[in-house]
Tab-separated table of C-alpha atoms in Angstrom:
chain	number	residue	atom	x	y	z
N	211	MET	CA	197.918	192.575	-79.301
N	212	ILE	CA	199.097	195.986	-80.541
N	213	ARG	CA	196.032	196.185	-82.766
N	214	ASN	CA	193.811	195.437	-79.771
N	215	VAL	CA	195.533	198.110	-77.687
N	216	LEU	CA	195.196	200.760	-80.418
N	217	ALA	CA	191.545	199.856	-81.001
N	218	ASN	CA	190.807	200.205	-77.296
N	219	VAL	CA	192.586	203.570	-77.048
N	220	MET	CA	190.630	204.995	-80.005
N	221	HIS	CA	187.296	203.594	-78.828
N	222	ARG	CA	184.712	205.757	-77.095
N	223	PRO	CA	184.241	205.055	-73.362
N	224	ALA	CA	182.616	201.693	-72.804
N	225	THR	CA	180.785	202.871	-69.710
N	226	ARG	CA	177.849	205.195	-69.351
N	227	SER	CA	178.499	208.287	-67.218
N	228	ALA	CA	175.648	207.747	-64.807
N	229	PRO	CA	173.963	209.565	-63.086
N	230	ALA	CA	174.676	212.372	-65.570
N	231	THR	CA	173.221	210.307	-68.406
N	232	ALA	CA	169.897	208.716	-67.580
N	233	VAL	CA	169.597	204.940	-67.550
N	234	PRO	CA	167.731	203.967	-70.750
N	235	ILE	CA	164.245	202.673	-70.109
N	236	VAL	CA	163.720	199.268	-71.656
N	237	PRO	CA	160.053	198.566	-72.502
N	238	GLY	CA	158.853	195.435	-70.797
N	239	TYR	CA	161.343	195.736	-67.921
N	240	ARG	CA	159.963	194.249	-64.728
N	241	GLY	CA	160.333	196.964	-62.138
N	242	GLY	CA	158.563	197.552	-58.838
N	243	VAL	CA	154.831	197.134	-58.422
N	244	THR	CA	152.453	200.072	-59.096
N	245	PHE	CA	148.883	199.998	-57.910
N	246	ASP	CA	145.881	201.862	-59.287
N	247	HIS	CA	143.337	201.680	-56.490
N	248	LYS	CA	140.392	203.047	-58.484
N	249	GLU	CA	139.570	199.694	-60.065
N	250	CYS	CA	140.412	197.426	-57.137
N	251	ASN	CA	137.571	195.241	-55.893
N	252	PHE	CA	139.685	193.458	-53.247
N	253	CYS	CA	139.290	190.033	-54.850
N	254	GLY	CA	142.670	188.958	-53.471
N	255	ALA	CA	143.871	187.149	-56.599
N	256	CYS	CA	147.178	189.018	-56.539
N	257	ALA	CA	147.805	188.063	-52.914
N	258	THR	CA	147.083	184.384	-53.606
N	259	ARG	CA	149.518	184.247	-56.517
N	260	CYS	CA	152.353	186.241	-54.943
N	261	PRO	CA	155.295	183.881	-54.262
N	262	ALA	CA	156.950	186.288	-51.834
N	263	ASN	CA	153.873	186.994	-49.658
N	264	ALA	CA	154.344	190.678	-50.398
N	265	ILE	CA	150.639	191.503	-50.819
N	266	ILE	CA	147.993	191.631	-48.114
N	267	VAL	CA	144.379	191.986	-49.210
N	268	ASP	CA	141.750	192.388	-46.508
N	269	ARG	CA	138.373	191.991	-48.217
N	270	PRO	CA	136.011	192.823	-45.329
N	271	GLY	CA	138.302	195.665	-44.219
N	272	ARG	CA	138.693	196.959	-47.830
N	273	HIS	CA	142.417	197.281	-47.394
N	274	THR	CA	145.299	196.449	-49.732
N	275	GLU	CA	148.958	196.578	-48.886
N	276	PHE	CA	152.042	195.974	-51.081
N	277	ASP	CA	155.425	195.525	-49.453
N	278	LEU	CA	157.788	196.730	-52.179
N	279	PHE	CA	160.918	195.296	-50.585
N	280	ARG	CA	159.503	191.784	-50.279
N	281	CYS	CA	158.405	191.921	-53.883
N	282	VAL	CA	160.657	189.981	-56.266
N	283	GLN	CA	159.214	191.623	-59.403
N	284	CYS	CA	157.983	188.377	-60.896
N	285	GLY	CA	154.782	189.821	-62.393
N	286	ALA	CA	152.443	187.086	-61.131
N	287	CYS	CA	150.188	189.699	-59.512
N	288	ALA	CA	150.000	191.746	-62.714
N	289	GLU	CA	148.951	188.639	-64.624
N	290	ALA	CA	146.417	187.645	-61.964
N	291	CYS	CA	144.674	191.005	-61.657
N	292	LYS	CA	141.641	190.948	-63.955
N	293	ARG	CA	141.046	194.695	-63.749
N	294	GLY	CA	144.558	195.817	-64.523
N	295	CYS	CA	145.112	197.609	-61.188
N	296	VAL	CA	148.492	196.047	-60.609
N	297	GLN	CA	151.253	196.802	-63.094
N	298	LEU	CA	155.019	196.634	-63.011
N	299	ALA	CA	156.931	199.909	-63.351
N	300	THR	CA	159.765	200.362	-65.846
N	301	SER	CA	162.401	200.891	-63.205
N	302	TYR	CA	163.477	199.173	-60.025
N	303	VAL	CA	162.630	200.334	-56.501
N	304	PRO	CA	165.372	202.798	-55.583
N	305	PRO	CA	167.108	202.907	-52.183
N	306	VAL	CA	164.844	204.701	-49.715
N	307	THR	CA	165.037	205.900	-46.147
N	308	ALA	CA	161.703	204.441	-45.033
N	309	LYS	CA	160.261	201.007	-45.787
N	310	PRO	CA	158.318	201.337	-49.044
N	311	THR	CA	154.789	200.024	-48.902
N	312	ILE	CA	151.761	200.955	-50.970
N	313	GLU	CA	148.740	201.004	-48.685
N	314	TYR	CA	145.177	201.695	-49.631
N	315	THR	CA	142.022	201.542	-47.538
N	316	GLU	CA	138.716	202.290	-49.234
N	317	ARG	CA	136.828	204.919	-47.305
N	318	PRO	CA	133.096	204.027	-46.987
N	319	VAL	CA	130.885	206.448	-48.932
N	320	THR	CA	128.690	208.423	-46.428
N	321	GLU	CA	125.024	209.228	-47.066
N	322	GLU	CA	125.650	212.923	-47.817
N	323	GLN	CA	128.307	212.050	-50.367
N	324	SER	CA	126.145	209.496	-52.170
N	325	GLU	CA	123.259	211.975	-52.470
N	326	ARG	CA	125.448	214.555	-54.163
D	227	MET	CA	210.696	165.159	-41.740
D	228	SER	CA	207.772	166.705	-43.619
D	229	GLN	CA	205.353	168.708	-41.564
D	230	ARG	CA	201.588	168.410	-41.826
D	231	THR	CA	199.483	171.538	-41.583
D	232	VAL	CA	195.756	172.009	-41.956
D	233	ILE	CA	194.769	175.066	-43.943
D	234	PRO	CA	191.142	176.128	-44.412
D	235	PHE	CA	190.415	177.061	-48.027
D	236	GLY	CA	187.256	179.115	-47.857
D	237	PRO	CA	184.508	179.684	-47.027
D	238	GLN	CA	185.470	183.186	-48.155
D	239	HIS	CA	188.064	183.121	-50.905
D	240	PRO	CA	188.542	185.472	-53.839
D	241	VAL	CA	188.149	182.750	-56.469
D	242	LEU	CA	185.005	181.247	-55.026
D	243	PRO	CA	181.748	182.662	-56.378
D	244	GLU	CA	179.938	181.116	-53.416
D	245	PRO	CA	181.198	179.930	-50.031
D	246	ILE	CA	182.490	176.400	-49.524
D	247	GLN	CA	185.161	175.307	-47.106
D	248	LEU	CA	187.832	172.777	-47.995
D	249	LYS	CA	190.008	171.758	-45.046
D	250	LEU	CA	193.302	170.995	-46.756
D	251	THR	CA	195.895	168.840	-45.030
D	252	LEU	CA	199.264	169.795	-46.448
D	253	GLU	CA	202.629	168.092	-46.257
D	254	ASP	CA	205.076	170.918	-46.946
D	255	GLU	CA	203.501	172.384	-50.092
D	256	ARG	CA	201.567	169.331	-51.332
D	257	VAL	CA	197.922	168.644	-50.559
D	258	VAL	CA	197.448	165.255	-48.963
D	259	GLU	CA	193.788	165.353	-48.105
D	260	ALA	CA	190.822	167.683	-48.634
D	261	ILE	CA	187.629	167.554	-46.595
D	262	PRO	CA	184.720	169.697	-47.802
D	263	HIS	CA	182.364	171.492	-45.429
D	264	ILE	CA	179.208	172.855	-46.972
D	265	GLY	CA	176.143	174.593	-45.574
D	266	TYR	CA	177.015	178.265	-45.791
D	267	VAL	CA	174.215	179.155	-48.224
D	268	HIS	CA	171.602	176.598	-47.291
D	269	ARG	CA	168.214	178.268	-47.589
D	270	GLY	CA	165.800	175.384	-47.142
D	271	ILE	CA	164.362	175.633	-50.640
D	272	GLU	CA	163.095	172.062	-50.733
D	273	LYS	CA	161.151	172.648	-47.542
D	274	ALA	CA	159.853	175.989	-48.784
D	275	ALA	CA	158.638	174.241	-51.934
D	276	GLU	CA	156.377	172.022	-49.832
D	277	LYS	CA	154.816	175.077	-48.187
D	278	MET	CA	154.059	177.030	-51.332
D	279	ASP	CA	151.604	176.469	-54.105
D	280	TYR	CA	152.973	174.432	-57.001
D	281	THR	CA	152.530	177.430	-59.315
D	282	GLN	CA	154.444	179.718	-56.960
D	283	ASN	CA	157.282	177.187	-56.795
D	284	VAL	CA	158.422	178.174	-60.301
D	285	PHE	CA	159.580	181.500	-58.910
D	286	LEU	CA	161.144	179.763	-55.926
D	287	VAL	CA	163.239	177.249	-57.848
D	288	GLU	CA	164.532	179.744	-60.364
D	289	ARG	CA	166.115	181.560	-57.439
D	290	ILE	CA	168.133	178.517	-56.340
D	291	CYS	CA	170.927	179.820	-58.557
D	292	GLY	CA	171.320	183.089	-60.365
D	293	ILE	CA	173.587	181.789	-63.106
D	294	CYS	CA	171.515	178.830	-64.243
D	295	SER	CA	168.153	180.132	-63.089
D	296	PHE	CA	166.058	179.566	-66.216
D	297	ILE	CA	167.137	175.942	-66.445
D	298	HIS	CA	165.972	175.224	-62.896
D	299	ALA	CA	162.573	176.656	-63.794
D	300	LEU	CA	162.591	174.647	-67.028
D	301	CYS	CA	163.231	171.354	-65.232
D	302	TYR	CA	160.529	172.068	-62.660
D	303	CYS	CA	157.960	173.085	-65.267
D	304	GLN	CA	158.736	170.011	-67.346
D	305	GLY	CA	158.168	167.834	-64.292
D	306	ILE	CA	154.819	169.445	-63.451
D	307	GLU	CA	153.739	169.302	-67.097
D	308	HIS	CA	154.492	165.598	-67.090
D	309	LEU	CA	152.420	165.100	-63.919
D	310	MET	CA	149.523	167.033	-65.419
D	311	ALA	CA	149.865	165.375	-68.819
D	312	THR	CA	150.274	168.685	-70.659
D	313	GLU	CA	151.840	169.025	-74.077
D	314	VAL	CA	153.771	172.267	-74.422
D	315	PRO	CA	153.248	174.129	-77.726
D	316	ASP	CA	156.079	173.976	-80.276
D	317	ARG	CA	156.870	177.676	-80.218
D	318	ALA	CA	157.228	177.576	-76.431
D	319	ARG	CA	159.650	174.656	-76.657
D	320	TYR	CA	161.893	176.524	-79.077
D	321	LEU	CA	161.724	179.717	-77.005
D	322	ARG	CA	162.758	177.684	-73.968
D	323	VAL	CA	165.767	176.391	-75.908
D	324	ILE	CA	166.716	179.923	-76.971
D	325	TRP	CA	166.659	181.227	-73.399
D	326	SER	CA	168.386	178.134	-72.008
D	327	GLU	CA	171.234	178.352	-74.466
D	328	LEU	CA	171.648	182.080	-73.922
D	329	HIS	CA	171.837	181.268	-70.211
D	330	ARG	CA	174.473	178.641	-70.883
D	331	LEU	CA	176.423	181.149	-72.939
D	332	GLN	CA	176.398	183.798	-70.228
D	333	SER	CA	177.291	181.194	-67.608
D	334	HIS	CA	180.333	180.069	-69.574
D	335	HIS	CA	181.350	183.705	-70.070
D	336	LEU	CA	181.053	184.211	-66.309
D	337	TRP	CA	183.110	181.112	-65.621
D	338	LEU	CA	185.787	181.985	-68.171
D	339	GLY	CA	186.119	185.373	-66.513
D	340	LEU	CA	186.415	183.845	-63.050
D	341	PHE	CA	188.913	181.271	-64.286
D	342	ALA	CA	191.099	184.019	-65.760
D	343	ASP	CA	190.806	185.909	-62.499
D	344	ALA	CA	191.967	182.804	-60.621
D	345	PHE	CA	195.385	183.178	-62.277
D	346	GLY	CA	195.347	186.910	-61.744
D	347	PHE	CA	194.661	187.525	-65.456
D	348	GLU	CA	192.365	190.416	-64.632
D	349	SER	CA	192.219	192.079	-68.023
D	350	LEU	CA	190.945	188.867	-69.634
D	351	PHE	CA	188.417	188.547	-66.792
D	352	MET	CA	187.119	192.027	-67.560
D	353	GLU	CA	186.956	191.247	-71.297
D	354	PHE	CA	184.829	188.160	-70.759
D	355	TRP	CA	182.478	189.952	-68.373
D	356	ARG	CA	182.148	192.920	-70.692
D	357	ASN	CA	181.140	190.513	-73.461
D	358	ARG	CA	178.674	188.907	-71.074
D	359	GLU	CA	176.952	192.280	-70.728
D	360	LEU	CA	175.760	191.965	-74.335
D	361	LEU	CA	173.835	188.849	-73.323
D	362	MET	CA	172.471	190.444	-70.153
D	363	ASP	CA	171.090	193.290	-72.273
D	364	ILE	CA	169.315	190.730	-74.467
D	365	PHE	CA	167.700	189.204	-71.393
D	366	GLU	CA	166.610	192.644	-70.220
D	367	LYS	CA	164.985	193.405	-73.571
D	368	THR	CA	163.305	190.047	-74.178
D	369	ALA	CA	162.465	188.921	-70.654
D	370	GLY	CA	162.352	192.075	-68.543
D	371	SER	CA	165.167	191.223	-66.198
D	372	ARG	CA	168.885	190.556	-66.460
D	373	VAL	CA	169.519	187.637	-64.141
D	374	ILE	CA	166.342	185.936	-62.936
D	375	ILE	CA	164.358	186.068	-66.138
D	376	SER	CA	161.105	184.466	-64.923
D	377	THR	CA	159.843	183.600	-68.372
D	378	CYS	CA	159.255	179.865	-67.948
D	379	CYS	CA	155.833	178.933	-66.649
D	380	ILE	CA	153.848	175.747	-66.338
D	381	GLY	CA	152.481	175.036	-69.791
D	382	GLY	CA	154.888	177.137	-71.802
D	383	VAL	CA	156.533	180.525	-71.541
D	384	ARG	CA	155.156	183.832	-70.281
D	385	ARG	CA	156.515	186.087	-72.975
D	386	ASP	CA	156.997	185.893	-76.674
D	387	ILE	CA	160.062	187.191	-78.489
D	388	SER	CA	159.091	189.599	-81.271
D	389	ALA	CA	160.616	189.453	-84.750
D	390	GLU	CA	162.758	192.569	-84.096
D	391	HIS	CA	164.113	191.045	-80.923
D	392	LEU	CA	164.898	187.825	-82.757
D	393	ASP	CA	166.881	189.844	-85.316
D	394	GLU	CA	168.629	191.649	-82.512
D	395	ILE	CA	169.533	188.324	-80.874
D	396	LEU	CA	171.152	187.176	-84.113
D	397	ARG	CA	173.054	190.473	-84.475
D	398	VAL	CA	174.295	190.349	-80.902
D	399	LEU	CA	175.357	186.724	-81.337
D	400	ASP	CA	177.512	187.798	-84.284
D	401	GLN	CA	179.186	190.321	-82.004
D	402	VAL	CA	179.567	187.754	-79.192
D	403	GLU	CA	181.119	185.270	-81.601
D	404	ALA	CA	183.553	187.846	-82.940
D	405	ARG	CA	184.632	188.706	-79.404
D	406	LEU	CA	184.938	185.050	-78.449
D	407	ASN	CA	187.211	184.602	-81.478
D	408	THR	CA	189.616	187.145	-79.971
D	409	THR	CA	189.386	186.176	-76.303
D	410	ILE	CA	189.229	182.374	-76.313
D	411	PRO	CA	192.571	181.915	-78.139
D	412	VAL	CA	194.119	184.087	-75.428
D	413	MET	CA	192.692	181.783	-72.773
D	414	LEU	CA	193.715	178.586	-74.512
D	415	LYS	CA	197.091	179.514	-75.957
D	416	ASP	CA	198.619	181.764	-73.314
D	417	ALA	CA	201.744	180.166	-71.890
D	418	GLY	CA	200.925	181.251	-68.341
D	419	VAL	CA	197.443	179.772	-68.500
D	420	ARG	CA	198.742	176.530	-69.957
D	421	ALA	CA	201.456	176.263	-67.312
D	422	ARG	CA	198.834	176.485	-64.586
D	423	THR	CA	196.173	174.229	-66.079
D	424	VAL	CA	197.745	171.525	-68.242
D	425	GLY	CA	198.201	168.367	-66.189
D	426	VAL	CA	196.690	169.990	-63.115
D	427	GLY	CA	193.725	168.359	-61.413
D	428	TYR	CA	193.679	165.120	-63.356
D	429	LEU	CA	190.506	163.018	-63.238
D	430	SER	CA	190.622	159.728	-65.116
D	431	GLN	CA	187.648	158.498	-67.135
D	432	ASP	CA	187.190	155.617	-64.710
D	433	GLN	CA	187.109	157.886	-61.674
D	434	ALA	CA	184.735	160.302	-63.403
D	435	ILE	CA	182.232	157.547	-64.126
D	436	LYS	CA	182.560	155.830	-60.737
D	437	MET	CA	182.198	159.041	-58.765
D	438	GLY	CA	179.251	160.280	-60.798
D	439	ALA	CA	180.793	163.439	-62.190
D	440	ALA	CA	178.548	165.651	-64.273
D	441	GLY	CA	178.850	168.134	-67.096
D	442	PRO	CA	182.186	169.461	-68.361
D	443	VAL	CA	183.991	167.576	-65.569
D	444	LEU	CA	182.657	164.343	-67.067
D	445	ARG	CA	183.066	165.399	-70.692
D	446	GLY	CA	186.583	166.701	-70.047
D	447	SER	CA	187.569	163.191	-68.983
D	448	GLY	CA	186.392	161.608	-72.195
D	449	VAL	CA	182.829	160.497	-71.441
D	450	ALA	CA	180.389	161.538	-74.165
D	451	GLN	CA	177.333	162.239	-72.040
D	452	ASP	CA	175.119	165.302	-72.177
D	453	ALA	CA	171.587	165.398	-70.763
D	454	ARG	CA	170.454	167.436	-73.782
D	455	MET	CA	170.768	164.237	-75.808
D	456	LEU	CA	167.535	163.163	-74.071
D	457	GLY	CA	165.704	165.501	-76.434
D	458	PHE	CA	163.664	167.576	-73.978
D	459	ALA	CA	162.290	170.970	-75.050
D	460	ALA	CA	163.308	171.308	-78.721
D	461	TYR	CA	166.725	169.632	-78.435
D	462	GLY	CA	165.413	166.509	-80.099
D	463	GLU	CA	164.686	168.428	-83.281
D	464	LEU	CA	167.813	170.545	-83.140
D	465	GLY	CA	170.155	167.651	-82.426
D	466	ILE	CA	173.085	167.825	-80.067
D	467	GLU	CA	176.621	166.381	-80.124
D	468	PRO	CA	178.347	166.318	-76.735
D	469	VAL	CA	181.606	168.237	-76.624
D	470	VAL	CA	184.300	165.844	-75.389
D	471	GLU	CA	187.970	166.232	-74.468
D	472	THR	CA	190.077	163.302	-73.303
D	473	ALA	CA	192.908	164.839	-71.260
D	474	GLY	CA	190.990	164.960	-67.951
D	475	ASP	CA	192.877	167.952	-66.548
D	476	SER	CA	191.766	171.546	-65.849
D	477	TYR	CA	192.828	172.598	-69.350
D	478	ALA	CA	190.545	169.980	-70.891
D	479	ARG	CA	187.577	171.175	-68.798
D	480	CYS	CA	188.310	174.750	-69.825
D	481	LYS	CA	188.446	173.700	-73.474
D	482	VAL	CA	185.107	171.866	-73.160
D	483	ARG	CA	183.421	175.027	-71.915
D	484	CYS	CA	185.009	177.158	-74.636
D	485	ARG	CA	183.730	174.801	-77.338
D	486	GLU	CA	180.325	174.612	-75.654
D	487	ALA	CA	180.050	178.385	-75.873
D	488	TYR	CA	180.357	178.128	-79.655
D	489	GLN	CA	177.895	175.234	-79.611
D	490	SER	CA	175.353	177.376	-77.741
D	491	ILE	CA	175.680	180.193	-80.283
D	492	ASP	CA	175.036	177.700	-83.070
D	493	LEU	CA	172.031	176.213	-81.249
D	494	VAL	CA	170.428	179.625	-80.682
D	495	ARG	CA	170.908	180.553	-84.336
D	496	ARG	CA	169.294	177.320	-85.522
D	497	ALA	CA	166.462	177.628	-82.995
D	498	VAL	CA	165.713	181.206	-84.104
D	499	ARG	CA	165.673	180.152	-87.750
D	500	GLN	CA	163.440	177.163	-87.108
D	501	LEU	CA	161.135	178.922	-84.629
D	502	PRO	CA	157.557	177.842	-85.486
D	503	GLU	CA	154.502	180.057	-85.177
D	504	GLY	CA	151.785	179.346	-82.666
D	505	ASP	CA	150.778	179.703	-79.032
D	506	ILE	CA	153.319	180.215	-76.355
D	507	VAL	CA	151.408	178.715	-73.467
D	508	VAL	CA	148.691	176.186	-72.778
D	509	ARG	CA	146.790	176.307	-69.477
D	510	PRO	CA	146.959	172.869	-67.835
D	511	LYS	CA	143.813	171.586	-66.134
D	512	GLY	CA	143.591	169.994	-62.707
D	513	ARG	CA	146.295	169.376	-60.172
D	514	PRO	CA	149.588	167.450	-60.380
D	515	MET	CA	149.405	163.839	-59.256
D	516	GLY	CA	152.096	161.175	-59.087
D	517	GLN	CA	155.866	161.105	-59.112
D	518	VAL	CA	158.304	162.062	-61.819
D	519	ILE	CA	162.055	162.297	-62.263
D	520	CYS	CA	163.242	164.782	-64.875
D	521	ARG	CA	166.734	165.620	-66.049
D	522	VAL	CA	168.055	168.623	-67.930
D	523	GLU	CA	171.527	169.907	-68.725
D	524	GLN	CA	172.676	172.955	-66.813
D	525	PRO	CA	175.875	174.752	-67.747
D	526	ARG	CA	177.513	172.804	-64.938
D	527	GLY	CA	176.119	169.405	-65.724
D	528	GLU	CA	173.083	167.233	-65.350
D	529	LEU	CA	170.309	168.524	-63.112
D	530	ILE	CA	167.808	166.031	-61.674
D	531	TYR	CA	164.457	166.974	-60.171
D	532	VAL	CA	162.247	164.479	-58.358
D	533	LEU	CA	158.713	165.716	-57.814
D	534	ALA	CA	156.090	163.910	-55.771
D	535	ALA	CA	152.535	165.251	-55.813
D	536	ASN	CA	149.344	163.945	-54.292
D	537	GLY	CA	146.675	165.950	-56.113
D	538	SER	CA	146.605	168.910	-53.726
D	539	SER	CA	147.838	172.406	-54.542
D	540	LYS	CA	151.101	171.846	-52.665
D	541	LEU	CA	153.752	169.355	-53.673
D	542	GLU	CA	154.510	166.514	-51.318
D	543	ARG	CA	158.237	166.529	-52.048
D	544	LEU	CA	160.681	168.322	-54.301
D	545	ARG	CA	164.155	166.882	-54.469
D	546	VAL	CA	166.848	168.722	-56.413
D	547	ARG	CA	170.144	167.064	-57.328
D	548	THR	CA	172.406	169.685	-58.806
D	549	PRO	CA	175.552	168.963	-60.830
D	550	THR	CA	177.995	170.629	-58.433
D	551	PHE	CA	176.711	168.325	-55.701
D	552	ALA	CA	177.848	165.434	-57.890
D	553	ASN	CA	181.133	167.133	-58.750
D	554	VAL	CA	182.334	167.663	-55.166
D	555	PRO	CA	183.560	164.045	-54.690
D	556	PRO	CA	185.592	164.213	-57.936
D	557	LEU	CA	187.008	167.524	-56.707
D	558	VAL	CA	188.083	165.923	-53.446
D	559	ALA	CA	189.727	163.136	-55.470
D	560	MET	CA	191.555	165.560	-57.779
D	561	LEU	CA	193.127	167.617	-55.017
D	562	PRO	CA	195.579	165.202	-53.303
D	563	GLY	CA	198.993	165.465	-54.903
D	564	CYS	CA	198.685	169.024	-56.125
D	565	GLU	CA	200.395	172.083	-54.695
D	566	LEU	CA	198.602	174.626	-52.558
D	567	ALA	CA	198.705	177.223	-55.346
D	568	ASP	CA	196.851	174.833	-57.655
D	569	VAL	CA	193.896	174.458	-55.310
D	570	PRO	CA	192.013	177.586	-56.457
D	571	VAL	CA	192.494	176.605	-60.107
D	572	ILE	CA	191.266	173.039	-59.595
D	573	THR	CA	188.317	174.128	-57.457
D	574	LEU	CA	187.241	176.649	-60.056
D	575	SER	CA	187.721	174.198	-62.921
D	576	ILE	CA	184.738	172.128	-61.776
D	577	ASP	CA	182.641	175.331	-62.000
D	578	PRO	CA	181.365	175.258	-58.439
D	579	CYS	CA	177.892	176.638	-57.948
D	580	ILE	CA	177.467	176.200	-54.235
D	581	SER	CA	174.080	177.938	-54.084
D	582	CYS	CA	172.816	175.160	-56.345
D	583	THR	CA	174.505	172.510	-54.185
D	584	GLU	CA	173.043	173.666	-50.931
D	585	ARG	CA	169.713	174.980	-52.139
């Protein structure tokens, strides 16, 4: 018992002094969803696989929406996406003051823009 | 003239990890009768499982319980694999054993901490939970998440464990074993702990069998039954001896879990050493059809899943029988005759996981 007490007194602190020290990033950690809209072709595979119904994909309307609070960070969408648009970040979704959603609507390319 | 009072134990009580209410009828200080009321964490998981795709259900069932989550997913995936006649690759089977046993280890650490807290032994509670953090860090590194690890999938596992992580698992297990060697003797030999658990909450072998007790409650009363003896995943190759104590009281159940923690460390070490090379997943073809009953061993006892599928993408029925559901009648039988102060100790000694019970 005495040995245990002395060992504990001499030991460095067992806790990390957050937020002064940053939380170490663990590679492969399943954090919140990130979305790279450049490659998205609105196939809807991520929405079909999502167990939490956190993804809405509107193919005719060219609109994608991710509800980050409904997301359970399972990674099924990241596995389903064939173009690699959907990935999981390396940290969790922090507390926010407004409901976090990632929304993207593809703007139709006008004639002047396509000529350029 | 002894007076009868009815005292509600729960649903909120410091020793209970999840809410359950026991209406205790007391005569002076002795419990005469206990009537359980459940339903405080019912989430309708079985109904939700009928509404979701059978592939999405894996993520649903692993959230039935946070402490034994991987083993729920394992049982479900084994059932679906049976219905789709899929053979899981060898490496996946061993990886499933590694994660299941690490889950069992962290569950027993959690329980040992809560049990110490039930007597007010807070420093031992903190020690056990600090040691549990080593295992949670392993889950974070190998599976991406600390509690709901989401690595089991239909046909195998979703992630592989690299060679460095396997070495790290073995190193951390050495540390965990060293810390268990200092903390478990405190739990088992302390005079205060023994005074509160030896002879308290006695369940005879006959009662345990007749009432359908499961897990350490059953094995603490002398019945050598462990669902891992069925040989699912890689347990057949690794071999398992059920850990049995004969005293039938809370101390015996505590001792069963302490010895099972060492057994889990040994199993993980052997599984890591015997881990074969190969694929980690095989994509099953078609849709599940038929009915299957599968059983696995959770940290709390035997878990039974009944799946009924009719060839569509949604299951017809998912029935989950969790071990705490089977252990509530033995609990109600153990309580009469004890004092009011023994009720938290006895309730915690069955390792109640009410989220599992109520799904």
